[in-house]
Coordinates of C-alpha atoms and ligand atoms in Angstrom, one line a residue:
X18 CA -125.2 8.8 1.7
X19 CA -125.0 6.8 -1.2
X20 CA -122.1 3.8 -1.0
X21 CA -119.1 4.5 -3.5
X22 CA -117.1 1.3 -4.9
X23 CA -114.1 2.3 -6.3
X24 CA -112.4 0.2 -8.9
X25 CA -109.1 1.1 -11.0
X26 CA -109.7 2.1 -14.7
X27 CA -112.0 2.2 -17.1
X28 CA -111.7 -1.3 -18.1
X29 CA -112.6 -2.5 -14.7
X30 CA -115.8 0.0 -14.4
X31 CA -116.9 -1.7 -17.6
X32 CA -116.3 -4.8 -16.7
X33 CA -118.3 -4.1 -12.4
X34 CA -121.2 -2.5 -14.3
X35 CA -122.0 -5.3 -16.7
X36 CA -121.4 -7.7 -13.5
X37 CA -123.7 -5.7 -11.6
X38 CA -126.2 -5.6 -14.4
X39 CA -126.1 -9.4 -14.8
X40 CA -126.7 -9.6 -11.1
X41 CA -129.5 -7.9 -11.2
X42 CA -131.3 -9.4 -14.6
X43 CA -130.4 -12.9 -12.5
X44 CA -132.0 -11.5 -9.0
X45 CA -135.1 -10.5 -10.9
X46 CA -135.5 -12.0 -14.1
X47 CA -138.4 -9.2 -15.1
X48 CA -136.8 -6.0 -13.6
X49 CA -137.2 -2.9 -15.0
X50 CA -134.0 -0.9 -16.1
X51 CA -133.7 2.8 -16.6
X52 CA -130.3 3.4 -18.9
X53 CA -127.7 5.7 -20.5
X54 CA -126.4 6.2 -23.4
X55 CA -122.7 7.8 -23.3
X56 CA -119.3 6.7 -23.6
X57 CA -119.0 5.8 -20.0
X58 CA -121.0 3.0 -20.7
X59 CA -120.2 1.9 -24.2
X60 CA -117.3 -0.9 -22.3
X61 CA -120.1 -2.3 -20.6
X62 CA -122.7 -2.9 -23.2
X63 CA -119.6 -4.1 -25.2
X64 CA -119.3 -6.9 -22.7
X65 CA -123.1 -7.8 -22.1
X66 CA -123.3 -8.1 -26.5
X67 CA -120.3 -10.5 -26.8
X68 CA -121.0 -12.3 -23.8
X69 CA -121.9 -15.9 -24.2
X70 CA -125.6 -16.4 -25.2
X71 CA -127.9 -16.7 -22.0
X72 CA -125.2 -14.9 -20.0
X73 CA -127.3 -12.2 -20.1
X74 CA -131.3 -13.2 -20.2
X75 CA -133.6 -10.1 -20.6
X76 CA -136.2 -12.0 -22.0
X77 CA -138.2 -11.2 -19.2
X78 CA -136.6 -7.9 -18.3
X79 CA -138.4 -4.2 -19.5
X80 CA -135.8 -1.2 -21.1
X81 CA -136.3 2.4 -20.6
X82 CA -133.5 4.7 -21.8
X83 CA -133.3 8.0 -19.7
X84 CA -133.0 10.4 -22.2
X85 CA -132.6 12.3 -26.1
X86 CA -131.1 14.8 -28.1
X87 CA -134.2 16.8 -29.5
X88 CA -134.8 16.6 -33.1
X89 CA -132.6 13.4 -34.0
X90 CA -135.2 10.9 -35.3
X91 CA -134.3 7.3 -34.6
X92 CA -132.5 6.8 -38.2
X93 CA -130.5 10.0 -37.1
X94 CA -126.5 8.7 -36.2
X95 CA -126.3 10.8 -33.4
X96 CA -129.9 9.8 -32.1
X97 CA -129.7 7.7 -28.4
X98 CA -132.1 5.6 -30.0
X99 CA -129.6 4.5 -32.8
X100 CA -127.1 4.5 -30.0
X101 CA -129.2 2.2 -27.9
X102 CA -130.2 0.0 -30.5
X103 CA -127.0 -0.6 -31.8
X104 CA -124.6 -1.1 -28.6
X105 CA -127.3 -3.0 -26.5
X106 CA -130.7 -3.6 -27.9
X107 CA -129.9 -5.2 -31.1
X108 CA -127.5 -7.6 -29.5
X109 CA -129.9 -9.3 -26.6
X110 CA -132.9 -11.2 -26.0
X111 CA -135.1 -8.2 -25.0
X112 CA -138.9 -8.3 -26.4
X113 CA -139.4 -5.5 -28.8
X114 CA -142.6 -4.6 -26.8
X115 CA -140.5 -4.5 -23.4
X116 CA -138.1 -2.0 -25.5
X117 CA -139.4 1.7 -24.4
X118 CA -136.7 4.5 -25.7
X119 CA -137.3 8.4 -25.5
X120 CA -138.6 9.7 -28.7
X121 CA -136.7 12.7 -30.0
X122 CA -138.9 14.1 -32.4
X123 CA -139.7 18.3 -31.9
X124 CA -143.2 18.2 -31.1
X125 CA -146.3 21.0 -30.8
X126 CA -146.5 22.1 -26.7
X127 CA -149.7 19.8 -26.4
X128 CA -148.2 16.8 -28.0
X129 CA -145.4 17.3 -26.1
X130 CA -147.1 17.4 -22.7
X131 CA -149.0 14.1 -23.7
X132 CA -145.7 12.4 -24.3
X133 CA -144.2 12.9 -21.4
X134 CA -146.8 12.2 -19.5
X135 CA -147.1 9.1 -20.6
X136 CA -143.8 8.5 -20.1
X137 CA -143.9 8.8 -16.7
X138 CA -146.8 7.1 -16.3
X139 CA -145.2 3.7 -18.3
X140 CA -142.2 4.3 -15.3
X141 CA -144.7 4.3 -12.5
X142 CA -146.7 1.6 -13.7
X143 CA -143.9 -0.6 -14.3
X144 CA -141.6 0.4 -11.4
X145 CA -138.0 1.0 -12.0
X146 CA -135.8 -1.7 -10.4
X147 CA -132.7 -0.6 -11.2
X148 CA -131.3 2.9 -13.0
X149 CA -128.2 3.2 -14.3
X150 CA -126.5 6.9 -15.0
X151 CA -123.3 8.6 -15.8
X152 CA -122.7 12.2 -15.0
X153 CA -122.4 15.2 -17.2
X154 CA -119.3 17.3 -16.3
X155 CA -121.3 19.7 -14.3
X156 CA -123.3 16.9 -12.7
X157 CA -126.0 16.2 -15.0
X158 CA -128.0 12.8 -14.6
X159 CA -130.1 12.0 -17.6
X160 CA -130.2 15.9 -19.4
X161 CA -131.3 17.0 -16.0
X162 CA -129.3 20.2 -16.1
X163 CA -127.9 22.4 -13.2
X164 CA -130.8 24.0 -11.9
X165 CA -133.3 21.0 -12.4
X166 CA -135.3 20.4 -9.5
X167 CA -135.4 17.8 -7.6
X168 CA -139.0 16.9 -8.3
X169 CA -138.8 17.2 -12.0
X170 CA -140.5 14.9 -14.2
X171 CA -140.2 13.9 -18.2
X172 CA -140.0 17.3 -19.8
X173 CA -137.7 19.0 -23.1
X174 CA -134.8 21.1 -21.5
X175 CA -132.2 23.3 -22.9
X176 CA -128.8 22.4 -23.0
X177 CA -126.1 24.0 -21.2
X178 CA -123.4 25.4 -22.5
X179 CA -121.0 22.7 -21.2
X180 CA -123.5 20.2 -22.5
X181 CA -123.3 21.8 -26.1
X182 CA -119.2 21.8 -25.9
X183 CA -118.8 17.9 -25.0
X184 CA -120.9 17.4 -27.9
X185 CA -118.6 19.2 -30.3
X186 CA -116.2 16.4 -31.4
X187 CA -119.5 14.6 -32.4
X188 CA -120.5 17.2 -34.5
X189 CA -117.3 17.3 -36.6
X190 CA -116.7 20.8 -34.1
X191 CA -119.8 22.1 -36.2
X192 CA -122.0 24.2 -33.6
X193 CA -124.5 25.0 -35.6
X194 CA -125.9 21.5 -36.3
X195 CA -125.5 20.5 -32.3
X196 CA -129.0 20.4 -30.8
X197 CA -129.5 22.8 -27.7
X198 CA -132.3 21.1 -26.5
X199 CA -133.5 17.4 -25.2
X200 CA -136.1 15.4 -23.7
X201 CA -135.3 13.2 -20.2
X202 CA -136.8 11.9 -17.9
X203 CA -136.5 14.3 -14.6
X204 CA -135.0 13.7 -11.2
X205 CA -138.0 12.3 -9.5
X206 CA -138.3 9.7 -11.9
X207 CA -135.0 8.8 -11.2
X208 CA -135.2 9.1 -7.5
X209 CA -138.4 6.9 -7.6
X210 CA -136.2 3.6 -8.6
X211 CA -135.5 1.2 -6.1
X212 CA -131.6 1.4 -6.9
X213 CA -129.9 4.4 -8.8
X214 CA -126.1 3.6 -10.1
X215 CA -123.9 6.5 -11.3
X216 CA -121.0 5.3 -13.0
X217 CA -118.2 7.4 -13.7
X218 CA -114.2 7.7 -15.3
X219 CA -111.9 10.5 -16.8
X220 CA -113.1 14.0 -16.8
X221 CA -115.7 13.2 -13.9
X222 CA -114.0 14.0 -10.8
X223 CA -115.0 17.6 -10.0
X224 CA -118.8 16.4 -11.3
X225 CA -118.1 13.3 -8.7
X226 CA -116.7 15.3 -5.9
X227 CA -119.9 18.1 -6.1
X228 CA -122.2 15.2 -6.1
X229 CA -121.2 13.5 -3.3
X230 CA -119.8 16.4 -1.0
X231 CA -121.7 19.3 -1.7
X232 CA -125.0 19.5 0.5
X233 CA -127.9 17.8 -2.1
X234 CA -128.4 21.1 -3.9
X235 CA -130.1 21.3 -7.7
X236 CA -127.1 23.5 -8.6
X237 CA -125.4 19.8 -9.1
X238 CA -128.6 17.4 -9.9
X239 CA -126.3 14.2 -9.0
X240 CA -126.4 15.2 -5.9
X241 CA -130.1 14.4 -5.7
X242 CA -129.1 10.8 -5.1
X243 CA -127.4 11.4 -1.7
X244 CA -131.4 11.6 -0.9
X245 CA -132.3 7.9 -1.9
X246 CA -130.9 4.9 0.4
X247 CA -130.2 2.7 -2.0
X248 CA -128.0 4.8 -4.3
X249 CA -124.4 3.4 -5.4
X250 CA -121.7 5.0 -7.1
X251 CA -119.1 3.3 -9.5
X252 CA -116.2 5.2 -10.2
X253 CA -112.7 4.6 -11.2
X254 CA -109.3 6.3 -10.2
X255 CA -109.3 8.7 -12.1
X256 CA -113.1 9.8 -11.4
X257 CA -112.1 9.6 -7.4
X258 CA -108.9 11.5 -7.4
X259 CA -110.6 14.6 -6.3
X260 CA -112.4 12.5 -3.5
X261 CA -109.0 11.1 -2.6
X262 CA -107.2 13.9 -2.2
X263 CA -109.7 15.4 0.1
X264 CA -109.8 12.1 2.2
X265 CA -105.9 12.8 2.8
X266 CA -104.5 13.6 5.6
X267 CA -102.4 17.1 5.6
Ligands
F6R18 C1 -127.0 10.1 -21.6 C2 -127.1 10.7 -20.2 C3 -126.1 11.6 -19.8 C4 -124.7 10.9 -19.8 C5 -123.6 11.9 -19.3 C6 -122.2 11.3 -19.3 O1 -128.1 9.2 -21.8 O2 -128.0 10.4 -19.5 O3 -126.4 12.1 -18.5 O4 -124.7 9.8 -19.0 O5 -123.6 13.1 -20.1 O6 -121.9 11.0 -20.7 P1 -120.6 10.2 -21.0 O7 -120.7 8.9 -20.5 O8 -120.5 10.3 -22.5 O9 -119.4 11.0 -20.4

């Protein structure tokens, strides 16, 4: 069962997650790290860019990001790769040839099937030390969508329609120009890293509660991770309270 920290608020997820992350880069000063975008992690990445200089040394350290939105080039705003760049990448000391982000162009099947397998062969060269993740309110980790299975690889999905809604206020509530479809990395990948953390905060606790409590079942892909040994959840109050109130006695 993976281990489950629980800390009070956002602030102090953000604040755990860039600790851990510093922990880790100082552990292993060449690990390889699998990350999110997202706004549950947008505190933490503040923290690690306006930390003091060295705090954080990645110089040694290789970036993979775990996923993106189909058909948003890297100069796209809404592109993970503009997101990375601009909340993490730009701001520390990783080499630009350690810097590996999921390319969101729409590409012909064959191209397609090339890319992601080399993808996944850069993550099993390299090794993934440590992969961080939040979860999608239906229990998504990367785009890996209800219904992914467990030994999925890098591949394109299709969005679900939850996936398409919490993308609305992004999209100025324009549907039409919301991508249904990504490219992630798939649960194996995940599953092969030596430690998977999910983070999580408001809006998260019925996705937390499947994931841990619901026998590991691709109807809730975070629940994958109660399958790996070394997997840790992060979650604040808020993201707990559904775990809480089952944990109470009647
Ligand atoms: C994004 C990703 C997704 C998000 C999840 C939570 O790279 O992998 O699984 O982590 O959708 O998103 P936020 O943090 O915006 O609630």
């Amino acid at each position: 069962m993976p281990k489950v920290e629980v800390v009070k608020d956002y602030k102090e997820l953000s604040e755990h997650v860039a600790y851990l992350i510093k922990t880790q880069l100082d552990r292993k000063h060449d690990a390889t790290f699998l990350l999110p975008t997202g706004g549950t992690f947008l505190g933490a990445y503040d923290i690690i860019s306006h930390a003091r200089p060295g705090t954080y040394d990645f110089s040694e350290a290789t970036i993979f990001n775990l996923d993106e939105r189909l058909g948003t080039p890297p100069t796209d705003p809404h592109s993970f790769q503009r997101y990375m760049r601009k909340n993490l990448i730009d701001q520390i000391n990783v080499k630009p040839e350690n810097v590996h982000l999921m390319d969101g162009s729409v590409m012909s099947p064959e191209r397609n099937d090339a890319y992601c397998k080399a993808f996944d062969r850069m993550l099993g060269e390299r090794g993934v030390d440590y992969c961080w993740l939040g979860i999608g309110g239906e229990g998504h980790i990367g785009y890996n969508e209800a219904g992914s299975p467990f030994g999925s690889t890098t591949r394109v999905v299709d969005f679900s329609p939850r996936t398409i809604e919490d993308m609305l206020a992004e999209y100025d509530n324009d549907a039409s120009r919301i991508p249904t479809k990504g490219r992630t990395v798939g649960i194996r990948n995940i599953l092969a890293s030596r430690e998977p953390t999910l983070a999580a905060s408001k809006g998260k606790a019925s996705a937390v509660y499947m994931a841990l409590k619901c026998k590991p079942d691709r109807s809730c892909p975070a629940s994958a991770l109660q399958t790996h040994e070394n997997a840790l959840f992060i979650i604040d109050e808020a993201a707990a309270s559904e775990l809480l109130v089952s944990a109470a006695p009647s």
